[in-house]
Tab-separated table of C-alpha atoms in Angstrom:
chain	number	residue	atom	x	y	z
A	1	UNK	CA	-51.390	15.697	10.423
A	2	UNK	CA	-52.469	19.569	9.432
A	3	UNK	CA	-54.074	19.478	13.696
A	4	UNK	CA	-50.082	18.727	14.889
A	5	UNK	CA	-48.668	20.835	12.535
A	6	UNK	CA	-51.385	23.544	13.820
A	7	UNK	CA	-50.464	22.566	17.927
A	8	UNK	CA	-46.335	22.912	16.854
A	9	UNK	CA	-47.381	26.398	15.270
A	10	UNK	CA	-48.889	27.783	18.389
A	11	UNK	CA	-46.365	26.043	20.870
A	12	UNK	CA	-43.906	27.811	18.644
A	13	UNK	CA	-45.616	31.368	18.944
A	14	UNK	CA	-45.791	30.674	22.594
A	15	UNK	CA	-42.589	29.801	23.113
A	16	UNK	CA	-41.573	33.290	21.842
A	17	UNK	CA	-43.681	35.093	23.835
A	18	UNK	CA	-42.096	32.968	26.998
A	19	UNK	CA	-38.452	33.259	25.902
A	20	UNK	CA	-38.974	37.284	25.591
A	21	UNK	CA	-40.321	37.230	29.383
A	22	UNK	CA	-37.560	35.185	31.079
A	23	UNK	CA	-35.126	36.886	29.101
A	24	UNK	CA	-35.993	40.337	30.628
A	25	UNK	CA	-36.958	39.009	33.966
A	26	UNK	CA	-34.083	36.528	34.815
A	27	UNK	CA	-30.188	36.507	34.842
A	28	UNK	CA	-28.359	35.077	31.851
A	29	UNK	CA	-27.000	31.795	32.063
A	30	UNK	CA	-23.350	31.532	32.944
A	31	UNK	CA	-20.881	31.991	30.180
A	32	UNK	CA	-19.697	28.923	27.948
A	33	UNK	CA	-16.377	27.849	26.867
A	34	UNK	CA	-15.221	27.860	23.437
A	35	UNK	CA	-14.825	24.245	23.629
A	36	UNK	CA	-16.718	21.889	26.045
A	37	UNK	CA	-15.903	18.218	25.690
A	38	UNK	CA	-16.946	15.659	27.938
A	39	UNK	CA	-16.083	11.567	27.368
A	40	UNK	CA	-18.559	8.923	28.772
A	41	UNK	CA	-17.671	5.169	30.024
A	42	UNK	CA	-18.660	2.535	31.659
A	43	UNK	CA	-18.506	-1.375	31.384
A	44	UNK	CA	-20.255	-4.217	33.285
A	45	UNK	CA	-18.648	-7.688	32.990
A	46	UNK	CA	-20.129	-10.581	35.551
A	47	UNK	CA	-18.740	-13.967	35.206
A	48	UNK	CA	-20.000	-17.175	37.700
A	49	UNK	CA	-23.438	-19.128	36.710
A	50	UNK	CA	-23.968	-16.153	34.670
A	51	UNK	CA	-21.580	-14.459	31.890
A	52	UNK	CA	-22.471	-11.024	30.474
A	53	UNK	CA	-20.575	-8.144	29.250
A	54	UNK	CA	-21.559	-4.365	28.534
A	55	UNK	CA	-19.705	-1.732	27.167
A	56	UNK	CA	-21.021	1.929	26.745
A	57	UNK	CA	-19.093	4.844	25.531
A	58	UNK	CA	-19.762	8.408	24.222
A	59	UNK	CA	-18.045	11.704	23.524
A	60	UNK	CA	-19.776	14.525	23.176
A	61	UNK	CA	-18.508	18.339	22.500
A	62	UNK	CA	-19.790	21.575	21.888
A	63	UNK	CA	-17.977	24.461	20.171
A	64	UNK	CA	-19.373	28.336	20.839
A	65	UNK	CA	-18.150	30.887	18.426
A	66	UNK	CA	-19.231	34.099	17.947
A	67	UNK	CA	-22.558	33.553	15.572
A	68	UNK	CA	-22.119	29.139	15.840
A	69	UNK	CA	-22.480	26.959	18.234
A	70	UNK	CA	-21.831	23.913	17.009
A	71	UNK	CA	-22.512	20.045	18.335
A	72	UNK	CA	-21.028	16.619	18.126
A	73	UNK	CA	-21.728	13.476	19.403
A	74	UNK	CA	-20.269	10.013	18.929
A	75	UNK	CA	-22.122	7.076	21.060
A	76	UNK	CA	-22.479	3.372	21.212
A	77	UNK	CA	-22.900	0.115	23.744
A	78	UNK	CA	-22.517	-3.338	23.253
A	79	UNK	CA	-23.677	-6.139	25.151
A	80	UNK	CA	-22.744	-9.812	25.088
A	81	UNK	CA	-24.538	-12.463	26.881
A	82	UNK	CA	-23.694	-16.164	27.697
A	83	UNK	CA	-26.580	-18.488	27.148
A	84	UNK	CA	-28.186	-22.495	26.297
A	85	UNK	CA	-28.353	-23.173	22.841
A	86	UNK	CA	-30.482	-26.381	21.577
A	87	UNK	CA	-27.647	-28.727	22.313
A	88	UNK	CA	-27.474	-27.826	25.503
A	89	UNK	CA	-24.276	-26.019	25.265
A	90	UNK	CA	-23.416	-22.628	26.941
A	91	UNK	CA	-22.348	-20.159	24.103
A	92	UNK	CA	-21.980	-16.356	24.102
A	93	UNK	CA	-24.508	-14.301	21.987
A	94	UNK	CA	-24.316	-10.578	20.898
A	95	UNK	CA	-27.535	-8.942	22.391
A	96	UNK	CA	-27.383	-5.507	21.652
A	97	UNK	CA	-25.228	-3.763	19.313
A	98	UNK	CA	-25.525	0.290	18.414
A	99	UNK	CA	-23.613	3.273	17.291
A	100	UNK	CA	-24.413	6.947	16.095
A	101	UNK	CA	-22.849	9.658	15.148
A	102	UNK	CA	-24.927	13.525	14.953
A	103	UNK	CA	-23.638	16.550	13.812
A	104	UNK	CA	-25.481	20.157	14.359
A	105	UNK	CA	-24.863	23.721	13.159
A	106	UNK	CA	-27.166	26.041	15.019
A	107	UNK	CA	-26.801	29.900	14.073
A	108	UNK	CA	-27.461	32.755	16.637
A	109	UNK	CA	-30.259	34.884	15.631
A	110	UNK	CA	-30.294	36.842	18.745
A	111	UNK	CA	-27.593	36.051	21.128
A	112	UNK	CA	-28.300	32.528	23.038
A	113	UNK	CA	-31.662	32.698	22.583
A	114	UNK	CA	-32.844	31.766	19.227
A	115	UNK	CA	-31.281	30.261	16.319
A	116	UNK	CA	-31.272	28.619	12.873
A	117	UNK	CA	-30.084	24.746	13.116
A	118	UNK	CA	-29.108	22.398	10.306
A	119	UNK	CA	-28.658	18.931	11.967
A	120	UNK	CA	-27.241	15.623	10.189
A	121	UNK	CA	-27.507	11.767	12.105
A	122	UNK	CA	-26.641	8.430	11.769
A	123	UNK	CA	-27.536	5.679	13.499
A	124	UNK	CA	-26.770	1.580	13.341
A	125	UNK	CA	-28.514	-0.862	15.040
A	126	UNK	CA	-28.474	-4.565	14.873
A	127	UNK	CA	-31.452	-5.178	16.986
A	128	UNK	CA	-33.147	-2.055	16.694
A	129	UNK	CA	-36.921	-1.691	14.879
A	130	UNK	CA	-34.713	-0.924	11.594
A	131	UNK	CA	-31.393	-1.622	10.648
A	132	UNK	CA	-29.494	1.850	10.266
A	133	UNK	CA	-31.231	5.294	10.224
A	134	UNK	CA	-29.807	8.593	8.361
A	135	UNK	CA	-31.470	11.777	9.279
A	136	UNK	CA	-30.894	15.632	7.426
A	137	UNK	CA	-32.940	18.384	9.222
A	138	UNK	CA	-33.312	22.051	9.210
A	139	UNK	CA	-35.665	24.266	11.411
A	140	UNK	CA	-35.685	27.268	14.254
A	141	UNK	CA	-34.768	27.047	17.726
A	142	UNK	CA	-35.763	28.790	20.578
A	143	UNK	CA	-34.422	29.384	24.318
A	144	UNK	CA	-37.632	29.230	26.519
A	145	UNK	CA	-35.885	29.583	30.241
A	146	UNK	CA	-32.835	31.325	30.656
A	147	UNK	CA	-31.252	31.119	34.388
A	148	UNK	CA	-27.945	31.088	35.832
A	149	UNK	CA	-28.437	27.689	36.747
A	150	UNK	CA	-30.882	26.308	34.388
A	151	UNK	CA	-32.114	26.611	30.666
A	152	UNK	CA	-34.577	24.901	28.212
A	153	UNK	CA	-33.696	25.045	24.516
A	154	UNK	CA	-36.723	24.166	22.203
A	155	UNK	CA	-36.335	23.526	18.311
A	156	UNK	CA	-38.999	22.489	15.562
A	157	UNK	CA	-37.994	21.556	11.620
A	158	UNK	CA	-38.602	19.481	8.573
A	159	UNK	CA	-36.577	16.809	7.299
A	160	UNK	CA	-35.360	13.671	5.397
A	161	UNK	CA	-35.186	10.290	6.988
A	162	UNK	CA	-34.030	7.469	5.449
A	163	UNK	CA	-33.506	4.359	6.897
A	164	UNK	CA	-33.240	0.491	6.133
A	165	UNK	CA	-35.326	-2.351	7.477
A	166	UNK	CA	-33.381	-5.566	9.209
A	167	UNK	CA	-32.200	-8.174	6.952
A	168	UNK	CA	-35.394	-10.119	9.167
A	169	UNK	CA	-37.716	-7.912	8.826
A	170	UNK	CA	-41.415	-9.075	8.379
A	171	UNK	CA	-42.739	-6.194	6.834
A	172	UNK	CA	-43.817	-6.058	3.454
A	173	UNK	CA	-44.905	-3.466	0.724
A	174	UNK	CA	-49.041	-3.309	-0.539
A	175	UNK	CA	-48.571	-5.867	-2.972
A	176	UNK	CA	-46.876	-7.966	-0.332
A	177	UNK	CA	-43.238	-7.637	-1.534
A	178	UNK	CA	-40.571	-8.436	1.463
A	179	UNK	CA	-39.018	-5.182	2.679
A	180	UNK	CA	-36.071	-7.007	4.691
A	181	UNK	CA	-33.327	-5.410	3.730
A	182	UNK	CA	-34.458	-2.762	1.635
A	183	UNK	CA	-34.050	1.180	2.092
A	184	UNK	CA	-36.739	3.308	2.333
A	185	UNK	CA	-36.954	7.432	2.793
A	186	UNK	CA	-39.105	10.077	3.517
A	187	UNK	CA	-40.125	13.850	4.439
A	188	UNK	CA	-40.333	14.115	8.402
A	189	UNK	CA	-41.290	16.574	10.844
A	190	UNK	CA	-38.700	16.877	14.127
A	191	UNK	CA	-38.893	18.331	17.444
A	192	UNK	CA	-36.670	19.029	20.365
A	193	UNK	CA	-37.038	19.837	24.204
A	194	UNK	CA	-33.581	20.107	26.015
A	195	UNK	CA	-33.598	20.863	29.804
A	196	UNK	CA	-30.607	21.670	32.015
A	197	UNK	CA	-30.306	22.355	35.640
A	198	UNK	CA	-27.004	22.560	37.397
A	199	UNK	CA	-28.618	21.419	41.330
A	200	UNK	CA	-25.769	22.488	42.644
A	201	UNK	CA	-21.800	23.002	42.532
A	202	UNK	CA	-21.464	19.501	42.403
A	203	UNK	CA	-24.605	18.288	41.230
A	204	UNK	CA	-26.789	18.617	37.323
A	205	UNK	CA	-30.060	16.962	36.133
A	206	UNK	CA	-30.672	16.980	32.036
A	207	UNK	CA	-33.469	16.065	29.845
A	208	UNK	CA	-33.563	15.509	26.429
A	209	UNK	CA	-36.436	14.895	24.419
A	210	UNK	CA	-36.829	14.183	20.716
A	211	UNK	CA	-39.541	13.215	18.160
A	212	UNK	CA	-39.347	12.574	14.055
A	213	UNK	CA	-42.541	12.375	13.199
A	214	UNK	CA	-43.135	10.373	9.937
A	215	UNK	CA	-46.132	8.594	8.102
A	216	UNK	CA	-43.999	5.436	8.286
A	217	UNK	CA	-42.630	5.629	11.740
A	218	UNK	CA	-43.031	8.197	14.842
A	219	UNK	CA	-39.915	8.309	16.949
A	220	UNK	CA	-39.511	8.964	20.375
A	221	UNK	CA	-36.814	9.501	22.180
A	222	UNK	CA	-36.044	10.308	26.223
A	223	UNK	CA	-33.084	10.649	27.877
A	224	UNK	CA	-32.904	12.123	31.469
A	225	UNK	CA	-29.572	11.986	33.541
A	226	UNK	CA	-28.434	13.147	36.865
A	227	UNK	CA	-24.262	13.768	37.463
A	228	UNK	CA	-22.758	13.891	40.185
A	229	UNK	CA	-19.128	15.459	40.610
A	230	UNK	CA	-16.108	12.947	41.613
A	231	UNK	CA	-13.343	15.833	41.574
A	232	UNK	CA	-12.883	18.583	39.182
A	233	UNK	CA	-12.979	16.724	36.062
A	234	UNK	CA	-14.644	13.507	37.020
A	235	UNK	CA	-18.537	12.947	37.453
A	236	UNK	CA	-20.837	9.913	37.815
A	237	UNK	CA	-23.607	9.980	35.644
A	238	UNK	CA	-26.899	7.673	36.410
A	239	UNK	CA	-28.934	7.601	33.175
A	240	UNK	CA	-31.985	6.727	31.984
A	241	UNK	CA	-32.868	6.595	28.650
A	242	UNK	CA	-36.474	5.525	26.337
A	243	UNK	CA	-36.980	4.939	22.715
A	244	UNK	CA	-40.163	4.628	20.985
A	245	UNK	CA	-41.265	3.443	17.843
A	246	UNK	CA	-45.279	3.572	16.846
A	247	UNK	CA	-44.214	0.993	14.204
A	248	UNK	CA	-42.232	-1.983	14.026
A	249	UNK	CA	-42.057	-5.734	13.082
A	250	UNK	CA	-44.192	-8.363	14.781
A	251	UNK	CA	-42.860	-10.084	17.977
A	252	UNK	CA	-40.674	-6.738	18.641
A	253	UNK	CA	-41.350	-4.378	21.372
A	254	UNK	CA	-41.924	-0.518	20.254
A	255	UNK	CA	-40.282	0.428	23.735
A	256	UNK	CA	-36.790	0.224	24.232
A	257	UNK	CA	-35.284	1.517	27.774
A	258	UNK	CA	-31.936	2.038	29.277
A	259	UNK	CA	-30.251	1.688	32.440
A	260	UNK	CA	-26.938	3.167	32.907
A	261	UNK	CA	-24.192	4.274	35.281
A	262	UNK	CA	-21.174	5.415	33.888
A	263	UNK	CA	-18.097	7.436	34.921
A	264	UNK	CA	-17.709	11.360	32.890
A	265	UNK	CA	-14.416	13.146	31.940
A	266	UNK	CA	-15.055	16.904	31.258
A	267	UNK	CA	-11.984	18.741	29.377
């Protein structure tokens, strides 16, 4: 624990030292709206000797004030398939059910390229490695690469995570009491990588990357996307996204991944 805390410490002094560079060296990035709101959709339904239907959604916006900018995100998929049960029947069976909801402040310490950030999450899912997940953070942020076309945003904080195992759970507590179902919380570090590049007039590539690092649970989380403009307003978005958990219950996987092609209205 006191080596990564030592490793985010340096990162974080380099970072500084990188941020000043590009910042004198390289042309701001274009200037944002005061509101930027973009809605995500997209739905697969097959029917024939196989039956499945998914449904993905999310809205995100981002509001730039003076000293604020300010984040919101609202996201979820479901995903119903058709399969055998023990009678030999064809029935349909949820297969993946999630929502979340995040909410971050950040506070400009020196115009885009640093800032104070107070972040609040919540997350529910039904076949996830727990149940629902609420997460309060605080911390710094830093711009390391500041282009016309391109940036990379890096932020670093403690934090409170609490979350509650699945009503299946196998896990228990030292004295072998049943934690299904129960609620748990704890002090976490998180961290933060986000990477734009707009390719082209018509074309961007993003990359998100996230860690809470707890003495429970480390999570990981990747999401990369490339978009692709339709018409002024429209886009296509391919997206690929991981989650990783260093701990969960026996017989689940710690790596979760997601394919996605959806359609993206910009307002």
């Amino acid at each position: 624990m006191k080596m990564k805390l030592i490793s985010l410490c340096v990162l974080t002094a380099m970072s500084s030292y990188v941020a000043n560079a590009e910042a004198s060296t390289e042309n701001p990035t274009k200037e944002e709206k005061v509101w930027d709101i973009t809605s995500e959709v997209g739905a697969i339904v097959t029917s024939g000797n196989t039956e499945t239907t998914t449904l993905k959604g999310e809205i995100k916006a981002k509001h730039n004030l003076e000293s604020w900018r300010n984040e919101y995100k609202i996201d979820g998929i479901f995903k119903e398939d058709e399969i055998e049960n023990d009678d030999g029947e064809k029935v349909k069976e949820r297969t993946n059910e999630k929502y979340s909801l995040s909410i971050q402040g950040n506070y400009k310490l020196v115009e885009d390229h640093s800032h104070l950030f107070i972040s609040g999450s919540y997350a529910s899912d039904y076949f996830g490695a727990y149940r629902s997940e609420s997460v309060l953070s605080v911390g710094y942020g830093l711009r390391l690469l500041s282009k016309s076309n391109m940036y990379l945003d890096f932020e670093i904080g403690p934090g409170v995570k609490r979350f509650e195992y699945q009503d299946d759970s196998t896990e228990t507590t030292p004295d072998g009491k049943s934690l299904a179902g129960e609620t748990e919380s704890e002090v976490i570090g998180v961290s933060k990588l986000d990477y734009e590049w707009q390719i082209s007039d018509n074309a961007k590539f993003t990359q998100l990357v996230s860690i809470e690092y707890g003495d429970t649970n480390t999570k990981t989380v990747s999401e990369t996307a490339l978009m692709t403009k339709i018409n002024g307003s429209l886009q296509m978005k391919v997206g690929y996204n991981i989650t990783h958990n260093s701990d969960v219950d026996e017989g689940k996987e710690k790596t979760d991944t997601e394919t996605s092609l959806t359609l993206v209205y910009s307002f």
